[in-house]
Short mmCIF file of C-alpha atoms in Angstrom, two decimals:
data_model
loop_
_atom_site.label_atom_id
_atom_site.label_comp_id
_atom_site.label_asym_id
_atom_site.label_seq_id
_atom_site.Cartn_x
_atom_site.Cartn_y
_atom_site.Cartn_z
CA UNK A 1 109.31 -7.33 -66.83
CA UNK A 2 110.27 -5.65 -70.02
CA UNK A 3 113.34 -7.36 -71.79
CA UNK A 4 116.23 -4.42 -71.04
CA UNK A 5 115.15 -5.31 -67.13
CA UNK A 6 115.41 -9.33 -67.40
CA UNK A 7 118.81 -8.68 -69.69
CA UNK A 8 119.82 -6.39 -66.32
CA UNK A 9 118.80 -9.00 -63.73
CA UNK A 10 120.31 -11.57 -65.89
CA UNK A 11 123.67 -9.98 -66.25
CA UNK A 12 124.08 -9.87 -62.73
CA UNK A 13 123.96 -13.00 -62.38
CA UNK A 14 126.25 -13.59 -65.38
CA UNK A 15 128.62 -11.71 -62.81
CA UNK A 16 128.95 -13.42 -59.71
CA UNK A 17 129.06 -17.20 -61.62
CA UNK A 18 131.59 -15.30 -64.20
CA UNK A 19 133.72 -14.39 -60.18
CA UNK A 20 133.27 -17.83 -58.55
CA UNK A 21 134.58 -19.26 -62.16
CA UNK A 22 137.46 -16.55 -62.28
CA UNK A 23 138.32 -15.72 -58.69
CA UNK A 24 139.72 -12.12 -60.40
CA UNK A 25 136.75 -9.08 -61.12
CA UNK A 26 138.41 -7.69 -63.82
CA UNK A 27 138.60 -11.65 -65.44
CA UNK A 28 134.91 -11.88 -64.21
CA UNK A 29 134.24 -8.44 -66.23
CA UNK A 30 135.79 -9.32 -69.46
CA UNK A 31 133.87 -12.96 -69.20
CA UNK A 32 130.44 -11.30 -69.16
CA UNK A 33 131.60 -8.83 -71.92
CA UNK A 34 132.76 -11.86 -74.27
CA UNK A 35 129.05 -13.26 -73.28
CA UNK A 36 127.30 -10.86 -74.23
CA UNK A 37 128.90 -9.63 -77.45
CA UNK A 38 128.71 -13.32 -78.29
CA UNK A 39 125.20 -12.96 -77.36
CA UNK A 40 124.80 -9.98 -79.41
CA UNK A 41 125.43 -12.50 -82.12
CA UNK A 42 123.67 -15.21 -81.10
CA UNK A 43 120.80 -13.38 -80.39
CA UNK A 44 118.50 -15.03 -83.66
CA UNK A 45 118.92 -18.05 -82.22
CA UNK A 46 117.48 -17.28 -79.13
CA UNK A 47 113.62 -18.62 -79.15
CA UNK A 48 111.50 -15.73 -77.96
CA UNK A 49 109.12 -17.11 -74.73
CA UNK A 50 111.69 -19.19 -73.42
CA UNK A 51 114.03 -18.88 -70.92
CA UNK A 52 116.88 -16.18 -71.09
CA UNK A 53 118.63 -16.96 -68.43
CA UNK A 54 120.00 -20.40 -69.26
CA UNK A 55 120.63 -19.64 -72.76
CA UNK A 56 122.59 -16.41 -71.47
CA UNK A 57 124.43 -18.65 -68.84
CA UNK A 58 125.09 -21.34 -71.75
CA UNK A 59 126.88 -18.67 -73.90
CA UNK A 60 128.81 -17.96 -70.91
CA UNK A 61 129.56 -22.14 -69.70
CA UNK A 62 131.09 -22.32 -73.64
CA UNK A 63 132.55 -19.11 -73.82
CA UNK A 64 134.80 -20.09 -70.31
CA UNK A 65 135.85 -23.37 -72.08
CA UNK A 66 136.89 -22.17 -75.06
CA UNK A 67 139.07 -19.72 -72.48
CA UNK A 68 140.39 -22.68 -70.68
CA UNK A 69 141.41 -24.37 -73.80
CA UNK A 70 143.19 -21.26 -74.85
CA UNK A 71 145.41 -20.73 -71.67
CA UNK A 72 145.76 -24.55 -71.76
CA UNK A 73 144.82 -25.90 -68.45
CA UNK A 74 143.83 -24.77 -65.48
CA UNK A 75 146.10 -26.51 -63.54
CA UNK A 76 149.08 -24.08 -65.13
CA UNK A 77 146.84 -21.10 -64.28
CA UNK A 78 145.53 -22.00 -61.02
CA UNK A 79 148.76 -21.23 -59.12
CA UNK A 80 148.06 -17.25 -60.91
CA UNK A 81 145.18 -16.53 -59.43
CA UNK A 82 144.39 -14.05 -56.77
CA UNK A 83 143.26 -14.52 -53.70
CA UNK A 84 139.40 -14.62 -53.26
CA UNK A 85 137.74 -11.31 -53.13
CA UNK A 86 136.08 -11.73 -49.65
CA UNK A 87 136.03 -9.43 -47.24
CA UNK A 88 134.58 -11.10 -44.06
CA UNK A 89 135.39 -13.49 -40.60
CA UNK A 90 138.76 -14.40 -41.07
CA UNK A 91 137.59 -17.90 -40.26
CA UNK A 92 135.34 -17.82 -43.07
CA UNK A 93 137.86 -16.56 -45.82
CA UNK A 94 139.94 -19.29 -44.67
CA UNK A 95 137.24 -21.85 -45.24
CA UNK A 96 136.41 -20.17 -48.36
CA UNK A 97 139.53 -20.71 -49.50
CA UNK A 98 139.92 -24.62 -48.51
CA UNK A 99 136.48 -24.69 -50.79
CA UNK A 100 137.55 -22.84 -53.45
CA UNK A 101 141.35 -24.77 -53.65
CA UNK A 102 138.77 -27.83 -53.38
CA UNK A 103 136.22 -27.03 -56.04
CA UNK A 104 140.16 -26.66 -58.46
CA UNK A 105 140.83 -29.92 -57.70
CA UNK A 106 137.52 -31.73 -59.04
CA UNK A 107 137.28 -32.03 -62.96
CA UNK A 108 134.77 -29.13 -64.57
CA UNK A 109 132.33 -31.16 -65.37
CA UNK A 110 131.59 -31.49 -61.62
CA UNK A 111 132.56 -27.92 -60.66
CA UNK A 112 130.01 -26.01 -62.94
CA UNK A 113 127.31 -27.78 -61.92
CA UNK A 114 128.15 -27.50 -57.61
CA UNK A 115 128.61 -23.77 -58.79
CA UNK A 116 125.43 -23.44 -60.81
CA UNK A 117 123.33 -24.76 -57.97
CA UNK A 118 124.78 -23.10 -55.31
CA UNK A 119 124.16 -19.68 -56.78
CA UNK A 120 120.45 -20.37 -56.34
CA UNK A 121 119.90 -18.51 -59.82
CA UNK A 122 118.09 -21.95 -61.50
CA UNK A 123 116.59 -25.02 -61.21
CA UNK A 124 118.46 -28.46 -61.69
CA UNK A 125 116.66 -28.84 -65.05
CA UNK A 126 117.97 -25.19 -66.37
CA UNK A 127 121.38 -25.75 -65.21
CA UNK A 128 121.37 -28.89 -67.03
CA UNK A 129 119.95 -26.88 -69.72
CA UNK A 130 123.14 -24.76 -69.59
CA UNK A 131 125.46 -26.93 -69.12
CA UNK A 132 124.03 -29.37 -72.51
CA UNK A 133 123.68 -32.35 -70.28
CA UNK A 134 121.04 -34.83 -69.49
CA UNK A 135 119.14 -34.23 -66.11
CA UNK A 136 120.43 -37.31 -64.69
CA UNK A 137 124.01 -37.03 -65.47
CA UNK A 138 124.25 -33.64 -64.20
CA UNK A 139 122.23 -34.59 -61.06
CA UNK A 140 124.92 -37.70 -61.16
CA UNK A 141 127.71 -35.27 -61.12
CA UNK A 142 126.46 -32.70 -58.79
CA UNK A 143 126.02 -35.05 -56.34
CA UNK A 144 129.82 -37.00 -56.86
CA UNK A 145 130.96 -33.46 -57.10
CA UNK A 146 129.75 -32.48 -53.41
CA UNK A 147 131.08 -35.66 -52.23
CA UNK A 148 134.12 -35.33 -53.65
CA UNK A 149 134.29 -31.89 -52.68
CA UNK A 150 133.37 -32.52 -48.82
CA UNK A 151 136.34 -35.40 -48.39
CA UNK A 152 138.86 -32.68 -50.42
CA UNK A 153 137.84 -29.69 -48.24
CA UNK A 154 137.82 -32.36 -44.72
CA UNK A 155 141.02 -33.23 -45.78
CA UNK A 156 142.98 -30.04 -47.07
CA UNK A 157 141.50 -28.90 -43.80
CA UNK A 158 142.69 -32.00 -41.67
CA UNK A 159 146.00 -31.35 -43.28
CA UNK A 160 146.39 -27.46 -41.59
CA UNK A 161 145.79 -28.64 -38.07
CA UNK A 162 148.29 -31.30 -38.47
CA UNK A 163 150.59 -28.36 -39.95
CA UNK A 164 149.30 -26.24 -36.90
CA UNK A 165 149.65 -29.30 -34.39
CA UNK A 166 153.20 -29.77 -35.32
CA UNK A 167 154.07 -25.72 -35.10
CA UNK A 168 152.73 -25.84 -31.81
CA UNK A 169 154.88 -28.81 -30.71
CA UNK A 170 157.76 -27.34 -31.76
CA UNK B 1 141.32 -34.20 -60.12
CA UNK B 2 140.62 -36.80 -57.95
CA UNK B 3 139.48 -40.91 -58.27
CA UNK B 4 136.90 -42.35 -56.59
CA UNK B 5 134.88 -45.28 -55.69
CA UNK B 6 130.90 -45.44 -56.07
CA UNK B 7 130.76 -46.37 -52.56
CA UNK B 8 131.84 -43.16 -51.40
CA UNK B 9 129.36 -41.07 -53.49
CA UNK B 10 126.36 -43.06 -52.32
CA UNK B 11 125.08 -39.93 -50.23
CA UNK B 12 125.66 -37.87 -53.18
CA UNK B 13 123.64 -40.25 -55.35
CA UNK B 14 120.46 -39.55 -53.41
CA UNK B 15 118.10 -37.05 -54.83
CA UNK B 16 116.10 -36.86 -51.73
CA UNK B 17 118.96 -35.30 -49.51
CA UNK B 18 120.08 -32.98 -53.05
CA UNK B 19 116.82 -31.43 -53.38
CA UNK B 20 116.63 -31.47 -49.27
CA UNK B 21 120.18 -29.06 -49.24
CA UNK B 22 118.67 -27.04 -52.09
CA UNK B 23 115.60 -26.85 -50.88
CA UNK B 24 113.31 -27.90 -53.71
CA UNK B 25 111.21 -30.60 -51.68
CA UNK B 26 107.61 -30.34 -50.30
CA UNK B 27 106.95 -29.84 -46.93
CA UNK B 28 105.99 -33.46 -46.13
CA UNK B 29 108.96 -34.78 -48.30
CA UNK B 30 111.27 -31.95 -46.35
CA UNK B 31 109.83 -33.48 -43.14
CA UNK B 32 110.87 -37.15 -44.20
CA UNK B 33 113.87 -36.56 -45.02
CA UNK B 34 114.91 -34.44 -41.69
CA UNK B 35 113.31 -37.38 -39.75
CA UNK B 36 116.06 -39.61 -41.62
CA UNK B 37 118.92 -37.28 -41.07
CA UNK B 38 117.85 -37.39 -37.12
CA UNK B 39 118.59 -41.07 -37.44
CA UNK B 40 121.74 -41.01 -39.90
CA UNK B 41 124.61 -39.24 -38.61
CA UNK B 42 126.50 -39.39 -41.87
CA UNK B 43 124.02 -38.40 -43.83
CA UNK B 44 123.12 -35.48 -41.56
CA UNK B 45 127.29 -34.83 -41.79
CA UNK B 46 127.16 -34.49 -45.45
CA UNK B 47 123.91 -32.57 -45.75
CA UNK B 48 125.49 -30.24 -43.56
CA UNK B 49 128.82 -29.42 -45.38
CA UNK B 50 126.65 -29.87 -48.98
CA UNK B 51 125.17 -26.79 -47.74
CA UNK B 52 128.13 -25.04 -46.37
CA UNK B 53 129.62 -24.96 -49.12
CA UNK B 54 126.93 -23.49 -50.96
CA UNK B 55 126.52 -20.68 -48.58
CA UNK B 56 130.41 -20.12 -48.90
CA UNK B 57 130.21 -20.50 -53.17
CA UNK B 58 127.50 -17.88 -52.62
CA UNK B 59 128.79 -15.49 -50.93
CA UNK B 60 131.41 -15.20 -52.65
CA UNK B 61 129.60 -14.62 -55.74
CA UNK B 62 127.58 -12.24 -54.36
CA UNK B 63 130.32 -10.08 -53.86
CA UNK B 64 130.08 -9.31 -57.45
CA UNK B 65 127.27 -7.15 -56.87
CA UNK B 66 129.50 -4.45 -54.68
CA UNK B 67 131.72 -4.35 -57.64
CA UNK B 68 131.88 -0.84 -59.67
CA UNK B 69 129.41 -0.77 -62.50
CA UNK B 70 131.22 -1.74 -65.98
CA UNK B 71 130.53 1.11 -68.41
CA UNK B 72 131.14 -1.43 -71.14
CA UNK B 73 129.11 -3.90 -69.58
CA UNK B 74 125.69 -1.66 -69.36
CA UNK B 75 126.39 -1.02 -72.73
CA UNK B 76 126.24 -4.39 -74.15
CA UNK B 77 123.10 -4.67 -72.32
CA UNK B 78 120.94 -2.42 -73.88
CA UNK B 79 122.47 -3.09 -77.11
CA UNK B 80 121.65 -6.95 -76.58
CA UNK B 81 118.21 -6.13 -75.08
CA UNK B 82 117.31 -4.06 -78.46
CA UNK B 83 118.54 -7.25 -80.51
CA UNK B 84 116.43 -9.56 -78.71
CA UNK B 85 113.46 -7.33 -78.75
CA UNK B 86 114.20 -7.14 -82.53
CA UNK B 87 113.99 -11.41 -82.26
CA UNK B 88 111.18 -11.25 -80.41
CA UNK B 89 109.51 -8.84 -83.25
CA UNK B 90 110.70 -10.96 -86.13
CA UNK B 91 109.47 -13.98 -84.24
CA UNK B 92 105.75 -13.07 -83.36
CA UNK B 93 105.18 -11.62 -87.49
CA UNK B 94 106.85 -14.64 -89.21
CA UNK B 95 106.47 -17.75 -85.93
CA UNK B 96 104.14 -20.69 -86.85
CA UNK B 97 101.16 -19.35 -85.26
CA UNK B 98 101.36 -15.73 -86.96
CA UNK B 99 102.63 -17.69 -90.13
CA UNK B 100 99.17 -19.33 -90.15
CA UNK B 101 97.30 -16.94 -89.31
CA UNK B 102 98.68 -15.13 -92.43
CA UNK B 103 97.82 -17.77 -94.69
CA UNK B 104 94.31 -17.42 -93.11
CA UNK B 105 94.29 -13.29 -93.98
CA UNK B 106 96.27 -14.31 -98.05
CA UNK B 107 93.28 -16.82 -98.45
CA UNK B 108 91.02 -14.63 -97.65
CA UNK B 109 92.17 -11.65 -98.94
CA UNK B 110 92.44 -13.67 -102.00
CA UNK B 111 89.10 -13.68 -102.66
CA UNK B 112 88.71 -9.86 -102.84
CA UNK B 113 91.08 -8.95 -104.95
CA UNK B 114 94.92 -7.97 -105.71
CA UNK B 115 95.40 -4.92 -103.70
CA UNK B 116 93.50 -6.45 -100.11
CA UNK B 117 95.83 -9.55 -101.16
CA UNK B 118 99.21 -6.90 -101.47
CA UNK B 119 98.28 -4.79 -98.57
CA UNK B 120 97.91 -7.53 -96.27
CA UNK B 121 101.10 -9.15 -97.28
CA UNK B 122 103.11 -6.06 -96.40
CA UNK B 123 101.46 -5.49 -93.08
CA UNK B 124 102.46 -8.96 -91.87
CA UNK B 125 105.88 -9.12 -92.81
CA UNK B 126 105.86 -5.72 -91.59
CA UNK B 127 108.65 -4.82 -94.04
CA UNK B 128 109.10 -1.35 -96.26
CA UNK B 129 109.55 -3.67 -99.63
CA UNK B 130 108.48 -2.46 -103.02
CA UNK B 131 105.24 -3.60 -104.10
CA UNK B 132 105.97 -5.94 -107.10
CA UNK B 133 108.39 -7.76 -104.34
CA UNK B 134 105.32 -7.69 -101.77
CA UNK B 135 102.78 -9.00 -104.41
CA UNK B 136 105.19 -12.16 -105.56
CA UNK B 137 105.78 -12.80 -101.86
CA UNK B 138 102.31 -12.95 -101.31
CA UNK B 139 101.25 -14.91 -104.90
CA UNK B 140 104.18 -17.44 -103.32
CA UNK B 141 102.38 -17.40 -99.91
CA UNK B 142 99.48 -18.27 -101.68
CA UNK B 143 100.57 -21.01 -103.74
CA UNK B 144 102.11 -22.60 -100.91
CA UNK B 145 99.07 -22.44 -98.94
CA UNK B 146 97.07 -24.27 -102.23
CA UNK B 147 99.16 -26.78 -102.17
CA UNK B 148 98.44 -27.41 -98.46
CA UNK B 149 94.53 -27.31 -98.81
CA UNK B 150 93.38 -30.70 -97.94
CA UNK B 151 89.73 -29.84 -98.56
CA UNK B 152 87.11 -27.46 -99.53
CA UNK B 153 83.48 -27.57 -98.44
CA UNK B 154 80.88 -24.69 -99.00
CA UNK B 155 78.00 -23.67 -97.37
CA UNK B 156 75.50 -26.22 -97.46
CA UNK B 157 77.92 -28.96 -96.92
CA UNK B 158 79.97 -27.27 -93.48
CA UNK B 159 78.04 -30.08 -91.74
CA UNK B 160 79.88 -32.90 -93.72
CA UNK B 161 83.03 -30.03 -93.35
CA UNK B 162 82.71 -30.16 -89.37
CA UNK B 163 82.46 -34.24 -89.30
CA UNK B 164 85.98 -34.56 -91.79
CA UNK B 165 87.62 -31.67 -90.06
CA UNK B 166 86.73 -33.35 -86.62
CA UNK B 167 88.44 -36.37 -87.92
CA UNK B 168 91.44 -34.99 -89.05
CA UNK B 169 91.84 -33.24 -85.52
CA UNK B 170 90.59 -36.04 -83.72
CA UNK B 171 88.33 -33.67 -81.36
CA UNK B 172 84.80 -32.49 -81.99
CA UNK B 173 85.16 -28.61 -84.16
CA UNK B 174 82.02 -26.52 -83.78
CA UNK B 175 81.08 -24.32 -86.85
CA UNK B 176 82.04 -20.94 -85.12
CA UNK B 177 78.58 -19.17 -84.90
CA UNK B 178 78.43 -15.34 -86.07
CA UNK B 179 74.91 -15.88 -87.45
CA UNK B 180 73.55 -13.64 -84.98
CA UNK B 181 76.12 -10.41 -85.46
CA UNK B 182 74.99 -10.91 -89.25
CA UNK B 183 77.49 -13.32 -90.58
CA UNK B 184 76.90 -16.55 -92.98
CA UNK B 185 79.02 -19.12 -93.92
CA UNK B 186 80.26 -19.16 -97.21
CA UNK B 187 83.00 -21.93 -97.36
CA UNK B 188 85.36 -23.61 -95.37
CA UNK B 189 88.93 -25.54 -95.84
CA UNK B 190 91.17 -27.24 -94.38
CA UNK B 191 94.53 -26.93 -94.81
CA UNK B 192 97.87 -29.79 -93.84
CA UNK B 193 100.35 -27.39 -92.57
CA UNK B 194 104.21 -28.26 -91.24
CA UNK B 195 102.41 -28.23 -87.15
CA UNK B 196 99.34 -30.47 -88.05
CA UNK B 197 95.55 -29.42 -89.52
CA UNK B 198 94.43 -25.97 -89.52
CA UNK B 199 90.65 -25.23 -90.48
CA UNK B 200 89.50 -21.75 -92.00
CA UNK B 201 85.81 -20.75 -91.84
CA UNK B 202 85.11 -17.77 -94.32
CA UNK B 203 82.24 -15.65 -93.54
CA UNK B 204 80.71 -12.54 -94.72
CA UNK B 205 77.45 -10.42 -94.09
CA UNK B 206 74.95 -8.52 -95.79
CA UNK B 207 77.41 -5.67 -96.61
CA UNK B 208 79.76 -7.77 -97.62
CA UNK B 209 82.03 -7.55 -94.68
CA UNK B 210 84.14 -10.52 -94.86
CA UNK B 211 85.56 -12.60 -91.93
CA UNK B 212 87.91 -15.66 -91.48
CA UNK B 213 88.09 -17.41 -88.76
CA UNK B 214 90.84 -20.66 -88.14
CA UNK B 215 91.27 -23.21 -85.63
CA UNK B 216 93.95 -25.43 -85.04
CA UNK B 217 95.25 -27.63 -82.37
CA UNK B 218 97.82 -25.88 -79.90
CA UNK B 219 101.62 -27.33 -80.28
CA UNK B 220 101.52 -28.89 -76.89
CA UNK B 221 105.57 -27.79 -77.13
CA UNK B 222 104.04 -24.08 -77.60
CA UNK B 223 103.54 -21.36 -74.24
CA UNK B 224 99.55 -20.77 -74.86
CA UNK B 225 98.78 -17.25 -76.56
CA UNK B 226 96.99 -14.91 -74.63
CA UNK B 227 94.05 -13.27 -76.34
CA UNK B 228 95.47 -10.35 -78.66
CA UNK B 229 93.66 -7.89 -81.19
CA UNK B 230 95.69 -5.85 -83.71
CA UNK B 231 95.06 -3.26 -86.00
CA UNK B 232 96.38 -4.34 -89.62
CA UNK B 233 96.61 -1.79 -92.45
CA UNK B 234 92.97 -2.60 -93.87
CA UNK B 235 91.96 -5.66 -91.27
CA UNK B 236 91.56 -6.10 -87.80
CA UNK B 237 92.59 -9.37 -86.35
CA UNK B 238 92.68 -11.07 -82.78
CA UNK B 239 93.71 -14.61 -81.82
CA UNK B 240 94.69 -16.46 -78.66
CA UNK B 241 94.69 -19.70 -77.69
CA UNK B 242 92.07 -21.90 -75.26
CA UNK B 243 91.43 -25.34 -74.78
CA UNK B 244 94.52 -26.60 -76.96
CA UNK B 245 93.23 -25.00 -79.86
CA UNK B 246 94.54 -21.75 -81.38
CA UNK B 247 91.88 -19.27 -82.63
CA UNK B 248 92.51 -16.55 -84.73
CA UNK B 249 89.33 -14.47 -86.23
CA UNK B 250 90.29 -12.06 -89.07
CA UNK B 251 88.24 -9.26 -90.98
CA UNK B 252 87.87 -6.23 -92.99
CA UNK B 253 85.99 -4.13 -90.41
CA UNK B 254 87.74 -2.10 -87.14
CA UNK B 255 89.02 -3.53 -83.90
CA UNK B 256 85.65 -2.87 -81.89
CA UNK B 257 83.63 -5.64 -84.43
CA UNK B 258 86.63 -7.92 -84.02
CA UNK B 259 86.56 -8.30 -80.65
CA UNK B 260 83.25 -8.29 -80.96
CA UNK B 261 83.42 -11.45 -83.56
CA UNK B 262 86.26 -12.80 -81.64
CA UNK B 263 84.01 -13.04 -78.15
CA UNK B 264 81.14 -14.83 -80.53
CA UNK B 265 84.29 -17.20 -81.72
CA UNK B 266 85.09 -17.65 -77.63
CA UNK B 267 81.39 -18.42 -76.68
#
């Protein structure tokens, strides 16, 4: 695979995490373009014969910090953002969203690495790779992420049938 | 953010069902585990949604792909794609194994003389410098590589040479054998470099072809190189890597002798 077609594949990728991290295409657009102009300049410090894809996904993981830090928190920006681009089952979009207002609630050193993983791009050792943590502590916090994701979602969702419940008793 | 106990990430603790969900175990390890989840509801419970989730996180990035292609975007691509092929460039002609290889064509070249010494200097680097700048980068080269040189041995003593440089690499070295494609021993060295020992044979025939031939171990932290011949301005050169030792044969004659020499070298 010559290097223009891995950079190709690789940007793809870049795209959906950059979506799933922004929840807005034209945020997930200007994410990868930050990445790779700061890859651009980065690019001697890339060791030729290994992996591009983690290093390219690293540059991105730090370049979406340093944007958090700048608008402050995410908790003052999460009540901006869109709703999810999905176009699907109604049933799913609404359990994409309980997942999504979920994965907001869990601290980012749990959510990158749920994200990460679930994007079936690398293995646990790359994403730790990425992410500049040891293999066991971000195996540690994948797995208290997905936990701590499953009671969130099972209770944001226990939450709208008791909101549903009481409609319907009224 | 949320606070929690460790009792209540115990499922989430266990690799087994992780790399189940993501499906990273073997077949008889995949087959364990769903023979556990048959007998553990809650386990089976969390598996389930671990995976849900996923699929949902997925999906949703996937949409990404039906998004309209970003002019600026497949821009920065190629232009990052030419840097790093310009990385990867830079890498192979000045990297540790290409670095040593080098010293093998300066000492060699050393031997015959200024201009073969100049010539090959600017080939590796690959760079348009002036000469003068060329010839002190390569009397620099060569200096460093001196100061290296743990030993030399010459041609009636490569026996002794094979036992000390065995030592020092702490596996048995074989004289390389081009006696039969004309070649003789003249000398050999070996040299301490920054990524361990690195022996140079130095050969020549009756014409008075020379050829240099170096072996050193393989950094074990190092992908293996795959056998390569290129065409230098005046040389011909070809090294890979086999065995955990890197090879790399050098000479003054075209590429058809050198892979020639280079498939003595292999036998």
């Amino acid at each position: 695979m010559s290097l223009k077609t891995e950079v190709t594949s690789h940007t793809k990728s870049l795209r959906r995490y950059a979506l799933v991290l922004t929840r807005d295409p034209a945020a997930a657009d200007d994410l990868v373009q930050e990445t790779l102009l700061k890859a651009i300049d980065k690019a001697d410090t890339w060791q030729p014969g290994t992996n591009l894809r983690p290093w390219l996904f690293r540059i991105m993981h730090n370049t979406h910090v340093s944007d958090l830090r700048r608008a402050k928190t995410r908790t003052d920006a999460a009540p901006d953002l869109p709703e999810p681009v999905v176009q699907d089952h109604q049933h799913t979009q609404l359990e994409l969203k309980q997942v999504l207002q979920a994965l907001d609630q869990l601290p980012e050193a749990q959510r990158k690495p749920i994200i990460l993983i679930a994007l079936r791009e690398m293995s646990y050792a790359e994403a730790a790779r990425t992410l500049d943590v040891p293999l066991g502590t971000f195996m540690s916090r994948l797995g208290r992420g997905r936990e701590a994701l499953r009671r969130i979602v099972s209770g944001i969702a226990s939450g709208k049938l008791a909101v549903l419940s009481r409609k319907e008793s009224l | 953010m949320t606070q929690d106990t460790p009792s209540e990430h115990g499922l989430g603790l266990d690799d087994d069902l992780m790399a189940y969900v993501d499906g990273t175990l073997s077949p008889e390890r995949m087959a364990q585990v769903e023979a556990r989840l048959a007998r553990d509801p809650e386990a089976r419970a969390a598996t389930a949604s671990w995976r849900h989730h996923n699929n949902l996180i997925r999906q949703m990035a996937q949409t990404a792909d039906d998004l309209p292609t970003d002019m600026r975007i497949a821009a920065l691509e190629r232009e990052l794609a030419a840097k790093l092929q310009a990385r990867k460039r830079r890498a192979f002609l000045m990297g540790p194994a290409l670095g040593r290889i080098a010293a093998s064509v300066l000492l060699f070249t050393a031997g015959w003389g200024a201009h073969g010494l100049f010539s090959a200097s600017t080939t590796m680097t690959g760079a348009a410098y002036p000469q003068f700048v060329s010839a002190t980068m390569a009397g620099h080269y060569a200096m460093r590589q001196i100061s290296m040189q743990q030993a030399e041995f010459q041609a009636d003593e490569i026996d002794t040479a094979l036992d000390w440089i065995s030592a020092q690499m702490q596996r048995k070295i074989d004289s390389p054998e081009l006696r039969r494609l004309g070649y003789e021993v003249e000398s050999a060295r070996l040299l301490s470099t920054d990524d361990g020992p690195l022996a140079i044979f130095y050969f020549r025939n009756e014409e008075g072809n020379s050829v240099t031939v170096s072996v050193t171990p393989h950094a074990p932290d190092q992908p293996d190189y795959a056998y390569r011949v290129v065409r230098l301005e005046t040389e011909s050169m070809a090294y890979w890597t086999e065995s955990g030792l890197d090879y790399s044969v050098i000479g003054d004659v075209d590429v058809g002798q050198i892979t020639t020499l280079a498939a003595a070298v292999r036998n």
